[in-house]
Structures are given as structure tokens and as C-alpha cells.
Tab-separated table of N, CA and C in Angstrom:
chain	number	residue	atom	x	y	z
A	1	MET	N	-3.168	46.221	-65.955
A	1	MET	CA	-4.089	46.458	-65.121
A	1	MET	C	-4.899	47.330	-65.750
A	2	TYR	N	-5.829	47.022	-64.947
A	2	TYR	CA	-7.335	47.769	-65.415
A	2	TYR	C	-7.531	49.262	-64.333
A	3	SER	N	-7.703	49.977	-64.866
A	3	SER	CA	-8.312	51.202	-63.596
A	3	SER	C	-9.266	51.085	-62.644
A	4	TYR	N	-9.448	51.606	-61.717
A	4	TYR	CA	-10.787	51.572	-61.174
A	4	TYR	C	-11.851	51.682	-61.887
A	5	GLU	N	-12.385	52.599	-63.129
A	5	GLU	CA	-12.804	53.240	-63.326
A	5	GLU	C	-13.829	51.892	-64.245
A	6	ASP	N	-12.427	51.548	-65.247
A	6	ASP	CA	-12.685	50.334	-66.211
A	6	ASP	C	-13.312	48.609	-65.673
A	7	ARG	N	-13.401	48.990	-64.207
A	7	ARG	CA	-12.950	47.502	-63.654
A	7	ARG	C	-14.717	47.363	-63.081
A	8	ILE	N	-15.232	48.598	-62.841
A	8	ILE	CA	-16.206	48.934	-62.271
A	8	ILE	C	-17.490	48.945	-62.984
A	9	ARG	N	-17.126	49.648	-64.470
A	9	ARG	CA	-18.169	49.505	-65.636
A	9	ARG	C	-18.081	48.175	-66.055
A	10	ALA	N	-17.019	47.230	-65.848
A	10	ALA	CA	-17.275	46.004	-66.632
A	10	ALA	C	-18.292	45.085	-65.553
A	11	VAL	N	-18.432	45.457	-64.046
A	11	VAL	CA	-18.730	44.653	-63.755
A	11	VAL	C	-20.379	45.178	-63.398
A	12	LYS	N	-20.754	46.632	-63.657
A	12	LYS	CA	-22.255	47.075	-63.653
A	12	LYS	C	-22.593	46.540	-64.846
A	13	PHE	N	-21.981	46.578	-66.057
A	13	PHE	CA	-22.473	46.498	-67.823
A	13	PHE	C	-22.622	44.559	-67.209
A	14	TYR	N	-21.807	43.802	-66.526
A	14	TYR	CA	-21.925	42.218	-66.747
A	14	TYR	C	-23.217	42.193	-66.020
A	15	ILE	N	-23.525	43.015	-64.802
A	15	ILE	CA	-25.009	43.183	-63.827
A	15	ILE	C	-25.356	43.320	-64.585
A	16	ASN	N	-26.089	43.991	-65.912
A	16	ASN	CA	-26.974	44.874	-66.171
A	16	ASN	C	-27.445	43.564	-67.733
A	17	CYS	N	-26.184	43.011	-68.225
A	17	CYS	CA	-26.444	42.447	-69.194
A	17	CYS	C	-26.713	40.776	-68.393
A	18	GLY	N	-27.153	40.668	-67.275
A	18	GLY	CA	-28.134	39.277	-66.794
A	18	GLY	C	-26.577	38.549	-66.598
A	19	TYR	N	-25.368	38.977	-66.588
A	19	TYR	CA	-24.375	38.058	-65.923
A	19	TYR	C	-23.522	37.015	-67.196
A	20	ASN	N	-23.747	37.716	-68.073
A	20	ASN	CA	-23.610	37.229	-69.412
A	20	ASN	C	-22.245	37.572	-69.669
A	21	ALA	N	-20.809	36.199	-68.866
A	21	ALA	CA	-19.354	36.990	-68.860
A	21	ALA	C	-19.377	37.395	-70.663
A	22	ALA	N	-19.588	36.202	-70.725
A	22	ALA	CA	-19.027	36.248	-72.951
A	22	ALA	C	-19.266	38.078	-73.846
A	23	TYR	N	-20.684	38.107	-73.054
A	23	TYR	CA	-21.389	39.008	-74.304
A	23	TYR	C	-20.614	40.041	-73.535
A	24	THR	N	-20.562	40.386	-71.863
A	24	THR	CA	-19.289	41.506	-71.532
A	24	THR	C	-18.233	41.649	-71.830
A	25	VAL	N	-17.389	40.450	-71.800
A	25	VAL	CA	-16.448	40.474	-72.595
A	25	VAL	C	-16.156	41.024	-74.169
A	26	SER	N	-17.298	40.882	-74.804
A	26	SER	CA	-17.535	40.545	-76.714
A	26	SER	C	-17.246	42.548	-76.588
A	27	LYS	N	-18.283	42.980	-76.232
A	27	LYS	CA	-18.942	44.234	-75.622
A	27	LYS	C	-17.787	45.311	-75.746
A	28	LEU	N	-16.962	45.124	-74.426
A	28	LEU	CA	-15.845	46.051	-73.565
A	28	LEU	C	-15.025	45.772	-74.364
A	29	GLY	N	-14.410	44.371	-74.689
A	29	GLY	CA	-13.416	44.084	-74.859
A	29	GLY	C	-12.259	43.896	-73.837
A	30	TYR	N	-12.837	43.743	-72.689
A	30	TYR	CA	-12.057	43.365	-71.727
A	30	TYR	C	-12.994	43.201	-70.364
A	31	PRO	N	-12.460	42.208	-69.953
A	31	PRO	CA	-11.394	41.658	-69.485
A	31	PRO	C	-11.252	40.446	-69.534
A	32	ASP	N	-11.124	38.794	-69.287
A	32	ASP	CA	-11.597	38.274	-69.889
A	32	ASP	C	-12.267	37.710	-68.670
A	33	ALA	N	-13.283	36.058	-69.015
A	33	ALA	CA	-13.966	36.369	-68.299
A	33	ALA	C	-13.873	36.101	-66.836
A	34	SER	N	-12.970	34.639	-66.429
A	34	SER	CA	-12.359	35.048	-65.151
A	34	SER	C	-12.117	36.024	-64.901
A	35	ASN	N	-11.621	37.624	-65.251
A	35	ASN	CA	-11.613	38.407	-64.624
A	35	ASN	C	-12.297	38.854	-64.276
A	36	LEU	N	-13.390	39.202	-64.583
A	36	LEU	CA	-14.517	39.819	-65.117
A	36	LEU	C	-15.320	38.933	-63.913
A	37	LYS	N	-15.649	37.755	-63.496
A	37	LYS	CA	-15.476	36.474	-62.163
A	37	LYS	C	-15.556	37.019	-61.300
A	38	HIS	N	-13.759	37.487	-60.843
A	38	HIS	CA	-13.525	38.044	-59.438
A	38	HIS	C	-13.566	39.344	-59.481
A	39	TRP	N	-14.092	40.181	-60.496
A	39	TRP	CA	-14.070	41.294	-59.818
A	39	TRP	C	-15.527	41.700	-58.814
A	40	TYR	N	-16.461	40.889	-60.175
A	40	TYR	CA	-17.438	41.263	-59.579
A	40	TYR	C	-17.712	40.249	-58.048
A	41	ARG	N	-17.567	39.194	-58.407
A	41	ARG	CA	-17.445	38.485	-56.395
A	41	ARG	C	-17.179	38.836	-55.692
A	42	GLU	N	-16.519	39.896	-56.027
A	42	GLU	CA	-15.389	41.364	-55.096
A	42	GLU	C	-16.736	42.125	-54.423
A	43	TYR	N	-16.944	42.460	-55.272
A	43	TYR	CA	-17.693	43.537	-55.772
A	43	TYR	C	-18.803	43.343	-55.055
A	44	SER	N	-19.358	41.819	-54.870
A	44	SER	CA	-21.141	41.229	-54.606
A	44	SER	C	-20.853	41.208	-53.010
A	45	GLU	N	-19.704	41.326	-52.641
A	45	GLU	CA	-19.048	40.757	-50.972
A	45	GLU	C	-19.217	41.942	-50.385
A	46	SER	N	-18.275	43.872	-50.804
A	46	SER	CA	-18.286	44.571	-50.398
A	46	SER	C	-19.055	45.732	-50.948
A	47	ASN	N	-19.600	46.036	-52.122
A	47	ASN	CA	-20.476	46.819	-52.273
A	47	ASN	C	-19.680	47.267	-53.487
A	48	ASP	N	-18.275	47.552	-53.379
A	48	ASP	CA	-17.522	47.975	-54.455
A	48	ASP	C	-16.119	47.165	-54.650
A	49	LEU	N	-15.086	48.051	-55.481
A	49	LEU	CA	-13.629	47.138	-55.399
A	49	LEU	C	-12.368	48.253	-55.531
A	50	HIS	N	-11.214	47.287	-54.885
A	50	HIS	CA	-10.459	47.665	-54.504
A	50	HIS	C	-10.057	49.154	-55.273
A	51	GLN	N	-8.882	49.884	-55.006
A	51	GLN	CA	-8.797	51.586	-55.455
A	51	GLN	C	-7.762	51.107	-55.770
A	52	GLY	N	-6.045	50.402	-55.971
A	52	GLY	CA	-5.455	50.552	-55.751
A	52	GLY	C	-4.843	49.031	-56.525
A	53	ARG	N	-3.835	48.843	-56.143
A	53	ARG	CA	-3.665	47.255	-56.741
A	53	ARG	C	-3.574	46.651	-55.856
A	54	LYS	N	-4.111	45.263	-55.319
A	54	LYS	CA	-3.925	44.731	-54.164
A	54	LYS	C	-2.572	43.849	-54.264
A	55	LYS	N	-1.094	43.989	-53.065
A	55	LYS	CA	-0.391	42.952	-53.385
A	55	LYS	C	0.006	42.577	-52.128
A	56	VAL	N	0.294	40.779	-52.007
A	56	VAL	CA	1.076	41.043	-50.604
A	56	VAL	C	2.016	39.775	-51.107
A	57	SER	N	2.712	40.684	-49.955
A	57	SER	CA	4.535	40.412	-50.132
A	57	SER	C	4.227	38.684	-49.649
A	58	LYS	N	5.212	37.955	-50.424
A	58	LYS	CA	5.521	37.069	-49.393
A	58	LYS	C	6.338	36.742	-48.779
A	59	TYR	N	7.241	38.206	-48.473
A	59	TYR	CA	8.554	38.152	-47.733
A	59	TYR	C	8.201	39.459	-46.873
A	60	SER	N	8.581	39.541	-45.413
A	60	SER	CA	8.277	40.641	-44.726
A	60	SER	C	9.276	41.987	-44.738
A	61	ASP	N	9.224	43.058	-44.532
A	61	ASP	CA	9.799	43.612	-44.378
A	61	ASP	C	11.202	43.492	-44.205
A	62	LYS	N	11.074	43.007	-42.970
A	62	LYS	CA	12.261	42.368	-42.389
A	62	LYS	C	13.515	41.727	-42.896
A	63	GLU	N	12.993	40.703	-43.668
A	63	GLU	CA	13.742	39.668	-44.442
A	63	GLU	C	13.781	40.505	-45.488
A	64	LYS	N	13.382	41.264	-45.963
A	64	LYS	CA	14.030	42.188	-47.202
A	64	LYS	C	14.889	43.126	-46.401
A	65	ARG	N	14.737	43.268	-45.315
A	65	ARG	CA	15.744	44.470	-45.064
A	65	ARG	C	17.516	43.670	-45.013
A	66	ASP	N	17.349	42.327	-44.862
A	66	ASP	CA	18.224	41.191	-44.118
A	66	ASP	C	18.349	40.858	-45.568
A	67	ALA	N	18.016	40.977	-46.831
A	67	ALA	CA	18.549	40.080	-48.048
A	67	ALA	C	19.997	41.338	-48.620
A	68	VAL	N	18.832	42.385	-48.258
A	68	VAL	CA	19.648	43.304	-49.014
A	68	VAL	C	20.976	43.697	-48.394
A	69	ASP	N	21.018	43.678	-47.191
A	69	ASP	CA	22.407	43.614	-46.130
A	69	ASP	C	23.183	42.429	-46.511
A	70	TYR	N	22.809	41.064	-46.734
A	70	TYR	CA	23.442	39.830	-46.606
A	70	TYR	C	24.247	40.535	-48.072
A	71	TYR	N	23.350	40.554	-48.945
A	71	TYR	CA	23.956	40.715	-50.649
A	71	TYR	C	24.855	41.810	-50.450
A	72	LEU	N	24.768	42.949	-49.848
A	72	LEU	CA	25.473	44.116	-49.765
A	72	LEU	C	26.815	43.638	-49.036
A	73	ALA	N	27.029	43.252	-47.421
A	73	ALA	CA	27.848	42.238	-47.192
A	73	ALA	C	28.751	41.495	-48.343
A	74	LYS	N	28.177	41.176	-49.364
A	74	LYS	CA	29.361	39.929	-49.869
A	74	LYS	C	28.783	40.465	-51.266
A	75	LYS	N	28.571	41.983	-51.513
A	75	LYS	CA	29.062	42.235	-52.918
A	75	LYS	C	29.827	42.571	-53.214
A	76	SER	N	31.279	42.560	-52.224
A	76	SER	CA	32.490	43.009	-52.455
A	76	SER	C	33.105	41.932	-52.573
A	77	ASP	N	32.989	40.770	-51.971
A	77	ASP	CA	33.653	39.547	-52.364
A	77	ASP	C	32.982	39.179	-53.630
A	78	TYR	N	31.904	39.147	-54.082
A	78	TYR	CA	31.417	39.009	-55.530
A	78	TYR	C	32.349	39.357	-56.249
A	79	ASP	N	32.125	40.969	-56.640
A	79	ASP	CA	32.870	41.903	-57.424
A	79	ASP	C	34.396	40.910	-57.474
A	80	SER	N	35.316	41.013	-56.263
A	80	SER	CA	36.861	41.021	-56.269
A	80	SER	C	36.989	39.394	-56.889
A	81	LYS	N	36.335	38.577	-57.010
A	81	LYS	CA	36.144	37.538	-57.660
A	81	LYS	C	36.143	37.781	-58.871
A	82	TRP	N	34.918	38.436	-59.649
A	82	TRP	CA	34.749	38.470	-60.816
A	82	TRP	C	35.941	39.848	-61.478
A	83	VAL	N	36.554	40.015	-60.738
A	83	VAL	CA	37.453	40.888	-61.162
A	83	VAL	C	38.835	40.481	-61.160
A	84	ASN	N	39.142	39.540	-60.817
A	84	ASN	CA	40.048	38.486	-60.679
A	84	ASN	C	40.245	37.435	-61.708
A	85	LYS	N	38.780	36.970	-61.734
A	85	LYS	CA	38.623	36.192	-62.938
A	85	LYS	C	39.027	37.155	-64.665
A	86	ASN	N	38.280	38.118	-64.282
A	86	ASN	CA	38.575	39.222	-65.552
A	86	ASN	C	39.688	39.195	-66.367
A	87	LEU	N	40.499	40.075	-64.802
A	87	LEU	CA	41.724	40.211	-65.368
A	87	LEU	C	42.581	38.850	-65.762
A	88	LYS	N	42.628	37.562	-65.037
A	88	LYS	CA	43.043	36.385	-65.558
A	88	LYS	C	43.109	36.058	-66.829
A	89	CYS	N	41.500	36.709	-67.593
A	89	CYS	CA	41.660	35.832	-68.556
A	89	CYS	C	42.168	36.995	-69.566
A	90	GLN	N	41.924	38.298	-69.145
A	90	GLN	CA	42.814	39.292	-69.698
A	90	GLN	C	44.547	39.131	-70.078
A	91	LEU	N	45.212	38.634	-68.910
A	91	LEU	CA	46.096	38.424	-68.861
A	91	LEU	C	46.403	37.208	-69.643
A	92	GLN	N	45.904	35.936	-69.792
A	92	GLN	CA	46.520	35.208	-70.418
A	92	GLN	C	46.095	35.952	-72.089
A	93	VAL	N	45.322	36.516	-72.261
A	93	VAL	CA	45.053	36.435	-73.736
A	93	VAL	C	46.028	37.483	-74.174
A	94	PHE	N	46.693	38.298	-73.668
A	94	PHE	CA	47.590	39.410	-73.722
A	94	PHE	C	49.363	38.411	-73.947
A	95	ILE	N	49.423	37.520	-73.361
A	95	ILE	CA	50.652	36.397	-73.096
A	95	ILE	C	50.356	35.757	-74.708
A	96	LEU	N	49.074	35.968	-74.735
A	96	LEU	CA	49.039	34.838	-76.080
A	96	LEU	C	49.391	35.422	-77.226
A	97	GLN	N	48.835	36.711	-77.212
A	97	GLN	CA	48.619	37.307	-78.417
A	97	GLN	C	50.411	37.610	-77.983
A	98	GLN	N	51.207	38.574	-77.103
A	98	GLN	CA	53.058	38.321	-77.168
A	98	GLN	C	53.561	37.083	-77.706
A	99	PHE	N	53.019	35.875	-77.235
A	99	PHE	CA	53.570	34.694	-77.626
A	99	PHE	C	53.994	34.902	-79.066
A	100	LEU	N	52.520	34.815	-80.113
A	100	LEU	CA	51.736	34.782	-81.923
A	100	LEU	C	52.816	35.974	-82.304
A	101	ILE	N	53.362	36.697	-81.694
A	101	ILE	CA	53.771	38.233	-82.311
A	101	ILE	C	55.345	37.542	-81.903
A	102	PHE	N	55.853	37.149	-81.436
A	102	PHE	CA	57.078	36.797	-80.655
A	102	PHE	C	57.323	35.406	-82.246
A	103	PHE	N	56.799	34.896	-82.200
A	103	PHE	CA	56.739	34.015	-83.061
A	103	PHE	C	56.504	33.800	-84.263
A	104	ALA	N	56.349	34.885	-84.623
A	104	ALA	CA	55.897	35.919	-86.430
A	104	ALA	C	56.897	36.277	-86.271
A	105	PHE	N	57.691	37.636	-85.554
A	105	PHE	CA	58.573	37.980	-85.520
A	105	PHE	C	59.926	37.005	-85.799
A	106	PHE	N	60.063	35.804	-85.333
A	106	PHE	CA	60.932	34.990	-85.473
A	106	PHE	C	60.759	34.125	-86.918
A	107	ASP	N	59.700	33.840	-87.284
A	107	ASP	CA	59.512	33.552	-88.440
A	107	ASP	C	60.148	34.259	-89.013
A	108	PHE	N	59.433	35.444	-89.507
A	108	PHE	CA	59.963	36.436	-89.944
A	108	PHE	C	61.263	36.209	-90.188
A	109	VAL	N	62.281	36.879	-89.647
A	109	VAL	CA	63.449	37.295	-89.138
A	109	VAL	C	64.021	35.491	-89.873
A	110	SER	N	64.009	34.247	-89.660
A	110	SER	CA	64.422	33.764	-89.694
A	110	SER	C	64.009	33.056	-91.360
A	111	CYS	N	63.463	33.769	-92.298
A	111	CYS	CA	63.285	33.739	-93.251
A	111	CYS	C	64.095	34.268	-93.869
A	112	HIS	N	64.486	34.972	-94.169
A	112	HIS	CA	65.153	36.579	-94.829
A	112	HIS	C	66.577	36.407	-94.443
């Protein structure tokens, strides 16, 4: 992300160098020619560049809130399924360990 000052400097340098994008990029070390031309197009249309970041969301605020509400409503259901599955696996491991300990002890006792 380039600052407003960096972008203006690049556009003005580009104009002063006879619209030579390759030369501008090589001298300034930024941006690539595609970004530079995009910035120039924006500058030539409005005589300025946007100050901040131009961000256009694909989703409205209502859609975002609905998605968060849906997630929070279902979150406890997802969490409980994960916990139940995790506990079931832990229980299976514990039972297997106890089983192995029992038979190891049984073998030891029967051999002596």
C-alpha cells in the first residue's frame, strides 16, 4: 500500500518524464507500470487521487450482521459437537490404555 504522497509523487514524475512508465518505475522503485497507469487515469479524471483506501464491500452491513448473528446462534451447536467428538476420542484412548495396562499386568503375573 502506497501513501497518498508516494502516489502523487509517482504520477507527477510520470507526467514530467513524458508518460514513460518504465522509466518512472525504474527511477522511483515503485509501483509497477499497471498501478502507475491506474493512478494516472484517476489523477487525470479528477485532478487528484483518493486519500484513503478505496474499499467496496461485496456485502451490505445488514448481510454482514445477519451472517454474524447466524454464526453466533449456531456456534454453541458447533462447539458442543466438537467437544463431544473430542471427549469420545479421549475416552477411547483412555479405555485402550487401561486395556493395555491390564493385559501387560496379566502377562506379568502369569509369567511369574
